[in-house]
Short mmCIF file of C-alpha atoms and ligand atoms in Angstrom, two decimals:
data_model
loop_
_atom_site.label_atom_id
_atom_site.label_comp_id
_atom_site.label_asym_id
_atom_site.label_seq_id
_atom_site.Cartn_x
_atom_site.Cartn_y
_atom_site.Cartn_z
CA MET A 1 -0.02 0.04 0.03
CA PRO A 2 1.68 3.28 -1.06
CA ASP A 3 2.17 5.89 1.69
CA PRO A 4 -0.11 8.76 0.95
CA GLN A 5 2.26 11.21 2.81
CA ARG A 6 5.18 10.24 0.68
CA LYS A 7 5.94 12.73 -2.05
CA ARG A 8 6.55 11.61 -5.62
CA ILE A 9 9.19 13.68 -7.42
CA ALA A 10 10.10 13.54 -11.07
CA LEU A 11 13.79 14.26 -11.84
CA LEU A 12 14.70 15.57 -15.29
CA ALA A 13 18.51 15.49 -15.96
CA THR A 14 20.07 17.71 -18.61
CA GLY A 15 23.81 17.25 -17.83
CA GLY A 16 26.18 19.93 -16.50
CA THR A 17 29.03 19.81 -13.94
CA ILE A 18 26.74 18.06 -11.48
CA ALA A 19 26.91 15.11 -13.77
CA GLY A 20 30.63 15.89 -14.72
CA ALA A 21 33.49 13.50 -14.33
CA GLN A 22 37.28 13.88 -14.16
CA SER A 23 39.87 11.32 -15.09
CA THR A 24 41.28 11.55 -11.55
CA THR A 25 40.03 13.20 -8.38
CA GLN A 26 42.90 15.61 -8.57
CA ALA A 27 42.42 16.73 -12.09
CA GLY A 28 41.12 20.24 -12.63
CA ARG A 29 39.91 19.24 -16.07
CA TYR A 30 36.60 17.39 -16.45
CA THR A 31 33.80 16.81 -18.91
CA ALA A 32 30.30 18.08 -18.03
CA GLY A 33 27.26 15.81 -18.53
CA ARG A 34 29.03 12.46 -18.20
CA LEU A 35 26.83 10.68 -15.57
CA SER A 36 23.28 9.66 -16.05
CA ALA A 37 20.35 10.68 -13.87
CA ASP A 38 20.49 7.21 -12.15
CA ASP A 39 24.22 7.67 -11.39
CA LEU A 40 23.38 11.06 -9.75
CA ILE A 41 20.63 9.55 -7.68
CA ALA A 42 22.81 6.64 -6.58
CA ALA A 43 25.62 9.02 -5.33
CA VAL A 44 23.25 10.65 -2.83
CA PRO A 45 22.82 8.62 0.35
CA GLY A 46 19.32 8.94 1.86
CA LEU A 47 17.69 10.34 -1.22
CA ALA A 48 15.26 7.39 -1.56
CA ALA A 49 14.09 8.02 1.94
CA LEU A 50 13.02 11.56 1.08
CA ALA A 51 10.64 10.82 -1.72
CA ASP A 52 9.71 8.36 -4.53
CA LEU A 53 11.82 9.36 -7.48
CA THR A 54 11.39 8.75 -11.14
CA CYS A 55 14.00 10.05 -13.48
CA GLU A 56 14.36 10.95 -17.14
CA GLN A 57 17.37 12.02 -19.19
CA VAL A 58 16.26 15.00 -21.27
CA ALA A 59 19.76 15.94 -22.42
CA SER A 60 23.44 15.47 -21.54
CA VAL A 61 25.07 18.78 -22.19
CA GLY A 62 27.38 21.33 -20.61
CA SER A 63 24.89 24.17 -20.17
CA GLN A 64 27.15 26.45 -22.28
CA ASN A 65 25.53 24.35 -25.06
CA MET A 66 21.91 24.70 -23.86
CA THR A 67 19.57 25.24 -26.80
CA HIS A 68 16.09 26.34 -27.40
CA ALA A 69 15.33 22.83 -28.60
CA VAL A 70 16.09 21.44 -25.12
CA TRP A 71 14.12 24.27 -23.53
CA ALA A 72 11.07 23.27 -25.66
CA VAL A 73 11.31 19.67 -24.49
CA LEU A 74 11.80 20.70 -20.84
CA ALA A 75 8.80 23.02 -21.01
CA ALA A 76 6.52 20.32 -22.63
CA ARG A 77 7.72 17.53 -20.36
CA THR A 78 7.57 19.57 -17.19
CA THR A 79 4.08 20.86 -18.03
CA ALA A 80 2.88 17.31 -18.56
CA LEU A 81 4.52 16.17 -15.22
CA LEU A 82 2.90 19.11 -13.38
CA ALA A 83 -0.50 18.06 -14.66
CA ASP A 84 0.03 14.42 -13.50
CA PRO A 85 -1.84 13.75 -10.26
CA ASP A 86 0.82 11.12 -9.35
CA ILE A 87 3.65 13.79 -9.34
CA ASP A 88 4.08 16.24 -6.49
CA GLY A 89 7.18 18.16 -7.72
CA VAL A 90 9.83 18.31 -10.35
CA VAL A 91 13.67 18.62 -10.00
CA ILE A 92 15.74 19.60 -12.99
CA THR A 93 19.50 18.94 -12.86
CA HIS A 94 21.40 21.49 -15.03
CA GLY A 95 24.80 23.01 -15.69
CA THR A 96 25.40 26.20 -13.81
CA ASP A 97 26.58 28.42 -16.76
CA THR A 98 23.04 29.01 -18.10
CA LEU A 99 21.02 27.77 -15.13
CA GLU A 100 19.51 31.15 -14.59
CA GLU A 101 18.38 31.37 -18.14
CA THR A 102 16.62 28.04 -18.18
CA ALA A 103 15.01 28.73 -14.76
CA TYR A 104 13.72 32.17 -16.08
CA PHE A 105 12.47 30.63 -19.46
CA LEU A 106 10.57 27.93 -17.41
CA SER A 107 9.18 30.56 -15.04
CA LEU A 108 7.55 32.20 -18.08
CA THR A 109 6.34 29.03 -19.74
CA LEU A 110 5.19 26.71 -16.96
CA PRO A 111 2.13 26.96 -14.81
CA TRP A 112 3.02 27.81 -11.18
CA CYS A 113 1.16 25.01 -9.43
CA LYS A 114 3.66 22.53 -7.89
CA PRO A 115 7.31 22.95 -6.86
CA VAL A 116 9.83 22.99 -9.65
CA VAL A 117 13.50 23.19 -8.52
CA LEU A 118 16.47 23.62 -10.73
CA VAL A 119 19.86 22.44 -9.33
CA GLY A 120 23.41 22.20 -10.39
CA ALA A 121 26.93 21.93 -8.99
CA MET A 122 30.11 23.97 -9.29
CA ARG A 123 32.39 20.81 -8.79
CA PRO A 124 32.12 17.65 -10.84
CA ALA A 125 30.63 14.51 -9.29
CA THR A 126 34.00 12.94 -9.05
CA ALA A 127 35.72 15.84 -7.28
CA MET A 128 36.80 15.85 -3.64
CA SER A 129 33.95 17.59 -1.74
CA ALA A 130 31.68 17.52 -4.74
CA ASP A 131 28.73 19.80 -3.98
CA GLY A 132 26.26 18.00 -6.29
CA PRO A 133 25.03 15.36 -3.92
CA ALA A 134 24.15 17.85 -1.13
CA ASN A 135 22.53 20.18 -3.64
CA LEU A 136 20.54 17.39 -5.20
CA TYR A 137 19.41 16.19 -1.71
CA GLN A 138 18.21 19.60 -0.77
CA ALA A 139 16.55 20.12 -4.30
CA VAL A 140 14.45 16.99 -3.72
CA ALA A 141 13.61 18.06 -0.21
CA LEU A 142 12.46 21.39 -1.54
CA ALA A 143 10.50 19.90 -4.47
CA ALA A 144 8.63 17.79 -1.79
CA THR A 145 7.64 20.94 0.01
CA GLU A 146 4.30 22.27 -1.20
CA SER A 147 5.00 25.92 -0.22
CA ALA A 148 7.84 26.11 -2.74
CA ALA A 149 5.30 26.12 -5.48
CA ARG A 150 4.30 29.79 -4.82
CA PHE A 151 7.51 31.10 -6.35
CA GLY A 152 7.29 29.22 -9.63
CA PRO A 153 10.60 27.50 -10.69
CA VAL A 154 13.33 28.16 -8.13
CA VAL A 155 17.03 27.52 -8.14
CA LEU A 156 18.71 25.65 -5.28
CA MET A 157 22.42 26.10 -4.96
CA ASN A 158 24.76 25.81 -1.87
CA ASP A 159 21.87 25.82 0.63
CA ASP A 160 20.24 28.88 -0.89
CA ILE A 161 16.86 29.16 -2.60
CA HIS A 162 16.60 31.79 -5.36
CA ALA A 163 13.78 33.01 -7.51
CA ALA A 164 14.21 32.45 -11.28
CA GLN A 165 13.78 36.15 -12.01
CA GLY A 166 16.48 37.28 -9.70
CA VAL A 167 19.15 34.59 -9.62
CA GLN A 168 22.50 35.06 -11.26
CA LYS A 169 25.76 33.12 -11.54
CA MET A 170 28.10 35.71 -10.08
CA ALA A 171 31.50 33.90 -10.14
CA ALA A 172 33.31 31.57 -12.56
CA ALA A 173 34.35 29.21 -9.81
CA GLY A 174 33.59 28.38 -6.15
CA VAL A 175 30.61 26.70 -4.62
CA ALA A 176 29.01 30.03 -3.50
CA ALA A 177 28.73 31.33 -7.11
CA PHE A 178 25.06 32.11 -7.10
CA ALA A 179 23.25 35.10 -5.66
CA SER A 180 20.13 37.24 -6.30
CA PRO A 181 21.70 40.71 -6.48
CA ASN A 182 18.58 42.80 -6.80
CA SER A 183 16.32 40.98 -4.36
CA ALA A 184 18.29 38.65 -2.04
CA ARG A 185 17.64 34.87 -1.81
CA LEU A 186 14.15 33.49 -1.03
CA GLY A 187 15.38 31.32 1.80
CA VAL A 188 17.65 28.51 2.71
CA VAL A 189 17.28 24.72 3.10
CA ALA A 190 18.37 23.57 6.55
CA GLY A 191 18.57 19.83 6.45
CA THR A 192 15.44 18.95 4.61
CA ARG A 193 13.41 22.05 5.68
CA PRO A 194 13.14 25.24 3.68
CA ILE A 195 13.26 28.28 5.84
CA TRP A 196 11.88 31.29 3.97
CA ALA A 197 13.62 34.71 4.22
CA PRO A 198 11.87 37.33 6.44
CA GLN A 199 10.94 39.47 3.44
CA VAL A 200 9.04 36.52 1.88
CA GLY A 201 6.80 36.11 5.01
CA PRO A 202 4.05 33.59 5.68
CA SER A 203 1.22 35.72 4.22
CA LEU A 204 2.20 34.98 0.62
CA GLU A 205 1.83 31.33 1.26
CA ALA A 206 -1.77 31.80 2.36
CA THR A 207 -2.53 33.84 -0.81
CA PHE A 208 -0.85 31.47 -3.31
CA GLY A 209 -3.13 30.17 -6.07
CA ALA A 210 -2.02 28.17 -8.96
CA THR A 211 -1.44 30.26 -12.09
CA ALA A 212 -1.41 29.44 -15.70
CA ALA A 213 1.72 29.70 -17.84
CA GLN A 214 2.39 33.25 -19.03
CA PHE A 215 3.50 31.92 -22.40
CA ASP A 216 2.60 28.58 -23.86
CA VAL A 217 5.43 27.62 -26.30
CA ARG A 218 4.23 24.07 -26.89
CA GLN A 219 2.46 25.04 -30.10
CA HIS A 220 5.56 26.73 -31.53
CA ALA A 221 8.58 24.78 -32.78
CA PRO A 222 11.82 26.32 -31.36
CA HIS A 223 13.19 27.20 -34.80
CA THR A 224 10.19 29.57 -35.26
CA TRP A 225 10.96 31.47 -32.02
CA PRO A 226 12.02 35.03 -32.90
CA ARG A 227 15.80 35.67 -32.97
CA VAL A 228 16.98 38.07 -30.28
CA GLU A 229 20.59 38.95 -29.99
CA VAL A 230 22.60 40.59 -27.25
CA ILE A 231 25.03 43.40 -28.05
CA TYR A 232 27.72 43.96 -25.36
CA SER A 233 28.69 47.59 -24.87
CA HIS A 234 32.25 48.89 -24.12
CA ALA A 235 34.46 51.90 -24.66
CA ASP A 236 34.72 52.91 -28.34
CA ALA A 237 32.08 50.27 -29.44
CA GLN A 238 31.02 50.75 -33.04
CA GLY A 239 27.57 50.55 -34.68
CA ASP A 240 28.35 48.01 -37.43
CA ALA A 241 27.82 45.10 -35.02
CA VAL A 242 24.36 46.50 -34.30
CA ASP A 243 23.55 46.75 -38.07
CA GLU A 244 24.64 43.11 -38.58
CA ALA A 245 22.48 41.83 -35.64
CA ALA A 246 19.54 43.98 -36.84
CA ALA A 247 19.77 42.43 -40.37
CA ARG A 248 19.08 38.89 -38.98
CA SER A 249 16.98 39.38 -35.90
CA GLN A 250 13.69 40.51 -34.66
CA GLY A 251 15.02 41.84 -31.38
CA ILE A 252 18.21 43.20 -29.84
CA VAL A 253 19.10 43.51 -26.25
CA LEU A 254 21.80 46.04 -25.30
CA ALA A 255 24.00 44.82 -22.52
CA GLY A 256 24.87 48.40 -21.88
CA VAL A 257 27.22 50.18 -19.57
CA GLY A 258 25.71 51.76 -16.44
CA GLY A 259 22.00 52.23 -16.80
CA GLY A 260 21.88 50.52 -20.16
CA TYR A 261 23.87 52.98 -22.30
CA ALA A 262 26.38 52.76 -25.15
CA THR A 263 28.49 54.98 -27.35
CA ASP A 264 26.73 57.37 -29.66
CA ALA A 265 27.67 55.06 -32.65
CA VAL A 266 25.94 52.10 -31.01
CA MET A 267 22.91 54.19 -30.04
CA ALA A 268 22.63 55.40 -33.61
CA GLY A 269 22.86 51.74 -34.79
CA LEU A 270 20.01 50.84 -32.36
CA GLU A 271 17.97 53.69 -33.70
CA ARG A 272 18.46 52.31 -37.22
CA ALA A 273 17.34 48.92 -35.94
CA VAL A 274 14.14 50.33 -34.54
CA ALA A 275 13.57 52.07 -37.83
CA ARG A 276 13.68 48.71 -39.58
CA GLY A 277 11.18 47.14 -37.16
CA VAL A 278 13.59 45.49 -34.69
CA ALA A 279 12.53 45.60 -31.03
CA VAL A 280 15.34 47.07 -28.92
CA VAL A 281 15.63 46.68 -25.16
CA ARG A 282 18.28 48.41 -23.06
CA ALA A 283 19.69 46.39 -20.21
CA THR A 284 22.84 46.74 -18.05
CA ARG A 285 26.02 44.74 -18.06
CA THR A 286 26.82 45.88 -14.46
CA GLY A 287 25.20 42.82 -12.86
CA SER A 288 22.54 44.54 -10.87
CA GLY A 289 20.27 47.58 -10.63
CA PHE A 290 17.16 48.76 -12.36
CA VAL A 291 17.26 50.12 -15.93
CA ALA A 292 14.65 52.80 -16.09
CA ARG A 293 13.17 54.71 -19.15
CA ASN A 294 14.19 58.20 -20.24
CA ILE A 295 17.09 58.92 -17.93
CA GLU A 296 20.20 59.60 -20.07
CA VAL A 297 18.45 58.33 -23.25
CA ASP A 298 15.17 59.62 -24.60
CA ASP A 299 13.53 56.22 -24.99
CA ASP A 300 10.23 57.81 -26.08
CA ALA A 301 11.96 59.51 -29.01
CA MET A 302 14.27 56.67 -29.91
CA GLY A 303 11.58 53.96 -29.63
CA PHE A 304 13.64 51.85 -27.13
CA MET A 305 12.45 49.78 -24.24
CA ALA A 306 14.09 49.54 -20.81
CA ALA A 307 14.81 46.15 -19.18
CA GLY A 308 13.94 47.05 -15.60
CA TRP A 309 15.40 44.51 -13.23
CA LEU A 310 16.23 41.79 -15.85
CA ASN A 311 19.88 41.14 -16.79
CA PRO A 312 20.71 41.01 -20.52
CA ALA A 313 20.41 37.15 -20.84
CA LYS A 314 17.01 37.19 -19.20
CA ALA A 315 15.86 40.22 -21.07
CA ARG A 316 16.63 38.31 -24.31
CA ILE A 317 14.31 35.54 -23.16
CA LEU A 318 11.37 37.81 -22.15
CA LEU A 319 11.70 39.79 -25.43
CA MET A 320 11.82 36.54 -27.40
CA MET A 321 8.62 35.29 -25.71
CA CYS A 322 6.84 38.64 -26.09
CA LEU A 323 7.68 38.81 -29.81
CA LEU A 324 6.47 35.25 -30.19
CA ALA A 325 3.21 36.25 -28.63
CA GLY A 326 2.94 39.13 -31.13
CA GLN A 327 2.89 41.79 -28.43
CA SER A 328 3.11 45.52 -29.18
CA PRO A 329 6.07 47.61 -27.87
CA GLN A 330 3.81 49.16 -25.16
CA VAL A 331 2.70 45.75 -23.87
CA ILE A 332 6.32 44.46 -24.04
CA GLN A 333 7.58 47.47 -22.11
CA GLY A 334 4.93 46.78 -19.44
CA ALA A 335 6.01 43.18 -19.18
CA PHE A 336 9.65 44.29 -18.50
CA LEU A 337 8.65 46.82 -15.90
CA ARG A 338 6.60 44.19 -14.07
CA ALA A 339 9.24 41.38 -14.36
N1 LIG B 401 30.08 24.44 -17.90
C1 LIG B 401 29.29 23.72 -16.93
C2 LIG B 401 27.89 23.83 -17.27
O1 LIG B 401 27.22 24.83 -17.26
C3 LIG B 401 29.55 24.35 -15.57
C4 LIG B 401 28.67 23.81 -14.50
O2 LIG B 401 27.83 23.08 -14.59
O3 LIG B 401 28.97 24.24 -13.27
O4 LIG B 401 27.34 22.83 -17.72
#
């Protein structure tokens, strides 16, 4: 007789360092995405005691190679699992390089109804003091906690719980590489128990109601998703890179200096892009802060949008989804300011 209290968690594996293997424990060099989902589970003592787990291998990539095609499969598969009455939560193992992008994409394209936890590791599975097993253990514990559903897909790294919108990989190495620079973490996992941060408060839990996906991409093959490119700004940047990007894309995100700015040459290129119908969003390369409209740039006159709190990589995703949905610049700007 199955225990009705016992949670049933689906694990979707995509690769990454959490599944990475070295040739020797001492080697710095390793290959991401070597181990299977079953190998990962077998490496975590006590995992089976936490929940009933089923696992599927969705991809085996280093997340620097994450693709829209894998995102489409993840969105479709996770949506199906969330609708399954026999599944209480979903854990997605993922490389850390683009973890924040996949989490944000899923936050826009999944219903928020049951816990979805994305988890990675900074050290390969074969390393001394690998961080993957503890992260995976906590991710399963979190996915088995109903209250985690109220934040949509969350990221669990190094004891910390982060919202998909705010989380960022802030360092190239080290187990404490993740933070939410604009909003702080949502909480921590202590043992198997999530402890929500004071700013989150218990009242939100009481008001949580399941919400439908903001964007449903299941009817759109990934090769039909609008192309949005990111242009990185720096001293003496020229406008020709913008013209080239504008010729092949429907959207451009500026990873601008400061409050989303760039040289006059790049700004002129962006104005030319708007004139040919390309949607332009100004974001900041600084790593945190709000990019507001009409401060040092006259967005109203130039036809630009401001990214608000979103970093350039996430601004690319929101712009792509809004363009796919055929939204007007006014509606898109509203979506950024609310994100
Ligand atoms: N390059 C790896 C990846 O993103 C790094 C990691 O997982 O930590 O897959």
